[in-house]
Amino acid sequence: MTAPTKPTSHAQADAEETVGDDLHAPVIDWFEDNARDLPWRRADAGPWGVMVSEFMLQQTPVSRVLPVYEQWLARWPRPADLAEDAPGEAVRAWGRLGYPRRALRLHGAAVAITERHGGDVPTEHAQLLALPGIGEYTAAAVASFAYGQRHAVLDTNVRRVFARAVTGVQYPPNATTAAERKLARALLPDDERTASLWAAASMELGALVCTAKNESCVRCPIAAQCAWRLGGKPAHQGPPRRGQTYAGTDRQVRGRLLAVLREAVSPVPQSVLDRVWDEPVQRARALDGLVADGLVEPLAGGLYRLPLS
Ligand code: SF4
């Protein structure tokens, strides 16, 4: 008996492109009817608004981002406005969004935009990627959402939709793989405008319908084509998924220490910071980590503040 022939990589790529063709129109039509009216999607947000939103949304839900985003743009409507202020002001305004190193990175990007690009968010993907604190995801997202370019924008929502609809598994791997990037490129529509809509639409589908906890296939525009659904929704086979524990972690201690410093109008003594957490070794580790990350500045006499430079 002859063994079944393995599909060639060309055949696989062709198959992925065909799958993509079947998905584009329903997902984009659904998006046009169901997209949330979010401030960074409005025309007046501009590239800077898109960039700020992408930094904030990477690890924080929309509902928590909205008020901070509005205040941020009101205070710093252009990159040069943020660049003029101390990085500690960015950390203060970041509030309780979590992962506050993002605030420092956004400040660093604003400084570089002001110095290298005359204060305008650059249009080219390579220029965006060259800014400090901007990785592949953010560069692709800004180029796509702000400038309507053709880029694969792979966030956790998109990765989950592709894993289910195309690959036929419940969850994507814990970290983005080369195979996922290849698939995302193969699924990209050819023309820029459709590709940019597809990026936003597939992300919104993952955020609203094909969510991590509860996929709503009855409302899904690609239910008829979804490989995971058609395969009977096989249970997750991969390694355990990363948890999101917070209570008791160093992240929680760091959050409490930063909250004290955000509220303070003058440098804070160590004794005040010591009150936020009982366990001294973990507390010291968290404070050392904040200093090492440049989020907190130690001063003489055991005082601490948010960074001025
Ligand atoms: S059919 Fe269900 S599992 Fe498949 S993409 Fe849609 S919501 Fe997700």
Tab-separated table of C-alpha atoms and ligand atoms in Angstrom:
chain	number	residue	atom	x	y	z
A	1	MET	CA	0.000	0.000	0.000
A	2	THR	CA	1.287	3.449	-0.828
A	3	ALA	CA	1.696	5.821	2.087
A	4	PRO	CA	-0.400	8.958	1.785
A	5	THR	CA	1.689	11.774	0.387
A	6	LYS	CA	2.456	14.618	2.743
A	7	PRO	CA	1.226	17.947	1.437
A	8	THR	CA	4.059	20.116	0.176
A	9	SER	CA	4.707	23.414	1.905
A	10	HIS	CA	3.397	25.134	-1.236
A	11	ALA	CA	0.186	23.138	-0.999
A	12	GLN	CA	-0.118	24.022	2.698
A	13	ALA	CA	0.439	27.691	1.999
A	14	ASP	CA	-2.155	27.601	-0.788
A	15	ALA	CA	-4.619	25.873	1.539
A	16	GLU	CA	-4.057	28.517	4.241
A	17	GLU	CA	-4.590	31.326	1.764
A	18	THR	CA	-7.830	29.709	0.598
A	19	VAL	CA	-9.011	29.381	4.193
A	20	GLY	CA	-8.169	33.042	4.670
A	21	ASP	CA	-10.255	34.009	1.645
A	22	ASP	CA	-13.252	32.233	3.205
A	23	LEU	CA	-12.830	34.042	6.498
A	24	HIS	CA	-12.131	37.626	5.461
A	25	ALA	CA	-15.546	38.760	4.241
A	26	PRO	CA	-17.660	37.309	7.097
A	27	VAL	CA	-15.312	38.565	9.808
A	28	ILE	CA	-14.997	42.043	8.278
A	29	ASP	CA	-18.775	42.303	7.683
A	30	TRP	CA	-19.379	41.261	11.278
A	31	PHE	CA	-16.858	43.863	12.473
A	32	GLU	CA	-18.518	46.634	10.513
A	33	ASP	CA	-21.802	45.848	12.280
A	34	ASN	CA	-20.444	45.078	15.752
A	35	ALA	CA	-17.201	46.967	16.366
A	36	ARG	CA	-17.145	48.870	19.638
A	37	ASP	CA	-16.941	52.629	19.353
A	38	LEU	CA	-13.604	53.095	21.098
A	39	PRO	CA	-11.819	56.461	21.230
A	40	TRP	CA	-8.612	55.168	19.640
A	41	ARG	CA	-10.608	53.954	16.644
A	42	ARG	CA	-11.998	57.406	15.905
A	43	ALA	CA	-10.357	59.490	13.197
A	44	ASP	CA	-9.348	62.198	15.653
A	45	ALA	CA	-7.268	59.750	17.742
A	46	GLY	CA	-4.447	60.012	15.221
A	47	PRO	CA	-1.339	57.807	15.238
A	48	TRP	CA	-0.310	58.982	18.721
A	49	GLY	CA	-3.699	57.982	20.161
A	50	VAL	CA	-3.384	54.587	18.491
A	51	MET	CA	0.116	54.131	19.890
A	52	VAL	CA	-0.905	55.089	23.431
A	53	SER	CA	-3.872	52.711	23.291
A	54	GLU	CA	-1.705	49.847	22.047
A	55	PHE	CA	0.724	50.266	24.940
A	56	MET	CA	-2.138	50.349	27.434
A	57	LEU	CA	-4.184	47.510	25.959
A	58	GLN	CA	-1.400	44.959	25.750
A	59	GLN	CA	-2.036	43.538	29.202
A	60	THR	CA	-5.059	45.461	30.456
A	61	PRO	CA	-8.768	45.195	29.541
A	62	VAL	CA	-10.514	47.970	27.597
A	63	SER	CA	-12.764	48.977	30.516
A	64	ARG	CA	-9.767	49.811	32.716
A	65	VAL	CA	-7.842	51.480	29.906
A	66	LEU	CA	-10.608	53.896	28.829
A	67	PRO	CA	-10.432	56.477	31.662
A	68	VAL	CA	-6.636	56.490	31.807
A	69	TYR	CA	-6.401	56.812	28.026
A	70	GLU	CA	-8.721	59.832	27.997
A	71	GLN	CA	-6.773	61.576	30.773
A	72	TRP	CA	-3.458	60.729	29.136
A	73	LEU	CA	-4.408	62.208	25.754
A	74	ALA	CA	-5.925	65.284	27.380
A	75	ARG	CA	-2.693	65.901	29.276
A	76	TRP	CA	-0.245	64.855	26.555
A	77	PRO	CA	-1.991	65.306	23.190
A	78	ARG	CA	1.291	64.972	21.257
A	79	PRO	CA	4.429	62.873	21.827
A	80	ALA	CA	6.434	66.063	22.448
A	81	ASP	CA	4.138	66.985	25.351
A	82	LEU	CA	4.880	63.699	27.103
A	83	ALA	CA	8.586	63.900	26.235
A	84	GLU	CA	8.821	67.239	28.051
A	85	ASP	CA	7.561	65.781	31.315
A	86	ALA	CA	9.543	63.571	33.723
A	87	PRO	CA	9.227	59.803	33.241
A	88	GLY	CA	7.898	59.621	36.797
A	89	GLU	CA	4.871	61.646	35.681
A	90	ALA	CA	4.116	58.927	33.111
A	91	VAL	CA	4.364	56.297	35.850
A	92	ARG	CA	2.042	58.382	38.064
A	93	ALA	CA	-0.532	58.852	35.300
A	94	TRP	CA	-0.384	55.146	34.458
A	95	GLY	CA	-2.282	54.629	37.707
A	96	ARG	CA	-3.485	51.107	38.284
A	97	LEU	CA	-3.189	49.777	34.737
A	98	GLY	CA	-0.500	47.325	35.873
A	99	TYR	CA	2.843	46.407	34.311
A	100	PRO	CA	4.037	50.018	34.790
A	101	ARG	CA	7.263	49.513	32.838
A	102	ARG	CA	5.005	50.168	29.862
A	103	ALA	CA	4.650	53.771	31.068
A	104	LEU	CA	8.416	54.235	31.038
A	105	ARG	CA	8.664	52.617	27.604
A	106	LEU	CA	5.935	54.872	26.218
A	107	HIS	CA	7.743	57.885	27.641
A	108	GLY	CA	11.000	56.687	26.034
A	109	ALA	CA	9.228	56.238	22.688
A	110	ALA	CA	7.783	59.770	22.946
A	111	VAL	CA	11.262	61.197	23.547
A	112	ALA	CA	12.664	59.316	20.532
A	113	ILE	CA	9.739	60.394	18.308
A	114	THR	CA	10.378	63.996	19.311
A	115	GLU	CA	14.127	63.797	18.759
A	116	ARG	CA	14.260	61.650	15.622
A	117	HIS	CA	10.973	62.274	13.824
A	118	GLY	CA	10.110	65.895	14.545
A	119	GLY	CA	7.350	64.852	16.939
A	120	ASP	CA	5.315	62.800	14.455
A	121	VAL	CA	4.777	59.074	14.988
A	122	PRO	CA	6.731	57.519	12.091
A	123	THR	CA	4.818	55.796	9.315
A	124	GLU	CA	7.238	53.005	8.425
A	125	HIS	CA	7.132	49.703	10.272
A	126	ALA	CA	10.965	49.612	10.471
A	127	GLN	CA	11.081	53.121	11.957
A	128	LEU	CA	8.428	52.181	14.493
A	129	LEU	CA	10.306	49.019	15.422
A	130	ALA	CA	13.488	51.048	15.909
A	131	LEU	CA	11.845	53.184	18.621
A	132	PRO	CA	12.775	52.179	22.180
A	133	GLY	CA	10.180	50.051	23.909
A	134	ILE	CA	8.343	49.105	20.706
A	135	GLY	CA	8.309	45.455	19.754
A	136	GLU	CA	7.052	43.616	16.715
A	137	TYR	CA	3.443	43.598	17.898
A	138	THR	CA	3.170	47.325	18.635
A	139	ALA	CA	4.990	48.326	15.427
A	140	ALA	CA	2.623	46.178	13.357
A	141	ALA	CA	-0.466	47.384	15.242
A	142	VAL	CA	0.381	51.080	14.837
A	143	ALA	CA	1.323	50.681	11.152
A	144	SER	CA	-1.903	48.782	10.527
A	145	PHE	CA	-4.432	50.684	12.666
A	146	ALA	CA	-3.000	54.195	12.337
A	147	TYR	CA	-1.717	54.073	8.779
A	148	GLY	CA	-3.861	51.356	7.182
A	149	GLN	CA	-0.888	49.222	6.168
A	150	ARG	CA	-0.723	45.482	5.567
A	151	HIS	CA	0.810	43.728	8.584
A	152	ALA	CA	0.070	40.582	10.568
A	153	VAL	CA	-1.025	41.861	13.997
A	154	LEU	CA	-0.863	38.936	16.388
A	155	ASP	CA	-2.245	39.660	19.836
A	156	THR	CA	-3.679	37.053	22.210
A	157	ASN	CA	-7.203	37.496	20.806
A	158	VAL	CA	-6.127	36.997	17.203
A	159	ARG	CA	-3.933	34.035	18.123
A	160	ARG	CA	-6.887	32.360	19.844
A	161	VAL	CA	-9.222	32.911	16.871
A	162	PHE	CA	-6.632	31.511	14.431
A	163	ALA	CA	-5.885	28.548	16.724
A	164	ARG	CA	-9.553	27.621	16.810
A	165	ALA	CA	-10.861	28.601	13.394
A	166	VAL	CA	-7.881	27.461	11.313
A	167	THR	CA	-5.605	25.154	13.302
A	168	GLY	CA	-8.476	23.395	15.074
A	169	VAL	CA	-7.182	23.583	18.655
A	170	GLN	CA	-8.715	25.284	21.659
A	171	TYR	CA	-5.776	27.485	22.659
A	172	PRO	CA	-2.616	28.778	21.010
A	173	PRO	CA	0.783	27.964	22.557
A	174	ASN	CA	1.815	29.976	25.636
A	175	ALA	CA	4.276	32.069	23.598
A	176	THR	CA	3.906	33.087	19.956
A	177	THR	CA	5.593	30.581	17.617
A	178	ALA	CA	7.116	30.907	14.135
A	179	ALA	CA	4.290	28.697	12.827
A	180	GLU	CA	1.683	31.152	14.124
A	181	ARG	CA	3.490	34.079	12.483
A	182	LYS	CA	3.636	32.167	9.211
A	183	LEU	CA	-0.043	31.325	9.399
A	184	ALA	CA	-0.946	34.946	10.194
A	185	ARG	CA	1.017	36.140	7.149
A	186	ALA	CA	-0.635	33.516	4.944
A	187	LEU	CA	-4.072	34.632	6.128
A	188	LEU	CA	-3.442	38.329	5.388
A	189	PRO	CA	-5.609	39.752	2.610
A	190	ASP	CA	-3.585	41.062	-0.341
A	191	ASP	CA	-4.660	44.680	-0.397
A	192	GLU	CA	-3.724	47.106	2.349
A	193	ARG	CA	-7.173	48.358	3.255
A	194	THR	CA	-8.691	44.896	3.599
A	195	ALA	CA	-5.613	43.667	5.498
A	196	SER	CA	-5.909	46.508	7.982
A	197	LEU	CA	-9.636	45.868	8.465
A	198	TRP	CA	-8.958	42.139	8.852
A	199	ALA	CA	-6.404	42.832	11.600
A	200	ALA	CA	-8.874	44.935	13.589
A	201	ALA	CA	-11.827	42.622	12.870
A	202	SER	CA	-10.143	39.350	13.833
A	203	MET	CA	-8.924	40.995	17.055
A	204	GLU	CA	-12.428	42.229	17.896
A	205	LEU	CA	-13.883	38.779	17.212
A	206	GLY	CA	-11.467	37.294	19.757
A	207	ALA	CA	-12.299	40.025	22.269
A	208	LEU	CA	-16.089	39.828	21.979
A	209	VAL	CA	-17.125	36.409	20.642
A	210	CYS	CA	-14.324	33.842	20.659
A	211	THR	CA	-13.121	34.646	24.158
A	212	ALA	CA	-10.726	32.599	26.288
A	213	LYS	CA	-13.361	31.626	28.834
A	214	ASN	CA	-16.488	31.349	26.752
A	215	GLU	CA	-16.645	31.059	22.996
A	216	SER	CA	-20.047	32.122	21.667
A	217	CYS	CA	-20.208	30.085	18.467
A	218	VAL	CA	-23.907	30.863	17.895
A	219	ARG	CA	-22.973	34.520	17.360
A	220	CYS	CA	-19.825	33.774	15.364
A	221	PRO	CA	-19.689	34.754	11.682
A	222	ILE	CA	-17.256	31.930	10.848
A	223	ALA	CA	-18.897	29.118	12.824
A	224	ALA	CA	-19.554	27.186	9.599
A	225	GLN	CA	-15.837	27.144	8.737
A	226	CYS	CA	-14.301	26.875	12.230
A	227	ALA	CA	-11.977	23.855	12.361
A	228	TRP	CA	-12.133	23.434	16.133
A	229	ARG	CA	-15.936	23.571	16.239
A	230	LEU	CA	-16.281	21.230	13.249
A	231	GLY	CA	-13.840	18.822	14.907
A	232	GLY	CA	-16.107	18.504	17.965
A	233	LYS	CA	-14.108	20.966	20.108
A	234	PRO	CA	-11.354	18.586	21.237
A	235	ALA	CA	-9.991	19.380	24.715
A	236	HIS	CA	-6.725	21.305	25.074
A	237	GLN	CA	-3.742	18.943	24.684
A	238	GLY	CA	-0.823	21.319	25.147
A	239	PRO	CA	1.075	22.312	28.284
A	240	PRO	CA	-0.961	23.869	31.117
A	241	ARG	CA	-1.958	27.425	30.354
A	242	ARG	CA	-0.246	30.196	32.251
A	243	GLY	CA	-2.282	31.376	35.219
A	244	GLN	CA	-2.897	34.996	36.072
A	245	THR	CA	-2.379	34.778	39.824
A	246	TYR	CA	-1.790	38.136	41.441
A	247	ALA	CA	-2.496	37.830	45.162
A	248	GLY	CA	0.673	37.274	47.129
A	249	THR	CA	3.017	37.796	44.182
A	250	ASP	CA	5.865	40.286	43.889
A	251	ARG	CA	3.678	42.070	41.313
A	252	GLN	CA	1.142	42.766	44.037
A	253	VAL	CA	3.816	44.118	46.376
A	254	ARG	CA	5.274	46.282	43.593
A	255	GLY	CA	1.779	47.600	42.864
A	256	ARG	CA	1.285	48.604	46.504
A	257	LEU	CA	4.684	50.304	46.749
A	258	LEU	CA	4.073	52.252	43.545
A	259	ALA	CA	0.591	53.273	44.703
A	260	VAL	CA	2.138	55.001	47.739
A	261	LEU	CA	4.710	56.791	45.567
A	262	ARG	CA	2.097	57.852	42.993
A	263	GLU	CA	0.028	59.532	45.680
A	264	ALA	CA	2.983	61.255	47.355
A	265	VAL	CA	3.773	64.900	46.620
A	266	SER	CA	7.279	64.627	48.128
A	267	PRO	CA	9.858	61.815	48.582
A	268	VAL	CA	8.657	58.975	50.774
A	269	PRO	CA	10.690	57.482	53.661
A	270	GLN	CA	11.422	53.764	53.746
A	271	SER	CA	9.373	53.415	56.947
A	272	VAL	CA	6.199	54.436	55.068
A	273	LEU	CA	6.887	51.953	52.264
A	274	ASP	CA	7.481	49.239	54.884
A	275	ARG	CA	3.826	49.481	55.917
A	276	VAL	CA	2.473	48.187	52.607
A	277	TRP	CA	3.588	44.572	53.086
A	278	ASP	CA	4.436	42.520	56.179
A	279	GLU	CA	6.954	40.106	54.719
A	280	PRO	CA	10.323	41.968	54.731
A	281	VAL	CA	12.279	39.808	52.256
A	282	GLN	CA	9.583	39.954	49.596
A	283	ARG	CA	9.043	43.669	50.237
A	284	ALA	CA	12.757	44.421	49.815
A	285	ARG	CA	12.909	42.303	46.657
A	286	ALA	CA	9.941	44.162	45.164
A	287	LEU	CA	11.433	47.571	45.994
A	288	ASP	CA	14.838	46.552	44.589
A	289	GLY	CA	13.089	45.385	41.419
A	290	LEU	CA	11.288	48.716	41.021
A	291	VAL	CA	14.584	50.595	41.443
A	292	ALA	CA	16.371	48.278	38.992
A	293	ASP	CA	13.577	48.821	36.444
A	294	GLY	CA	13.930	52.600	36.739
A	295	LEU	CA	10.389	52.976	38.094
A	296	VAL	CA	11.546	54.257	41.492
A	297	GLU	CA	14.451	56.533	42.302
A	298	PRO	CA	16.281	56.038	45.648
A	299	LEU	CA	17.525	59.232	47.303
A	300	ALA	CA	19.938	59.882	50.136
A	301	GLY	CA	18.555	59.364	53.644
A	302	GLY	CA	16.391	56.335	52.747
A	303	LEU	CA	13.880	58.330	50.691
A	304	TYR	CA	12.181	57.233	47.461
A	305	ARG	CA	10.254	58.928	44.650
A	306	LEU	CA	9.109	58.374	41.089
A	307	PRO	CA	11.913	59.053	38.578
A	308	LEU	CA	12.578	62.620	37.465
A	309	SER	CA	14.828	61.719	34.548
B	1	SF4	S1	-17.036	29.080	15.894
B	1	SF4	FE1	-16.751	29.291	18.078
B	1	SF4	S2	-14.692	28.526	18.486
B	1	SF4	FE2	-14.844	28.861	16.279
B	1	SF4	S3	-14.013	30.921	15.964
B	1	SF4	FE3	-16.217	31.138	16.214
B	1	SF4	S4	-16.561	31.497	18.428
B	1	SF4	FE4	-14.468	30.714	18.134
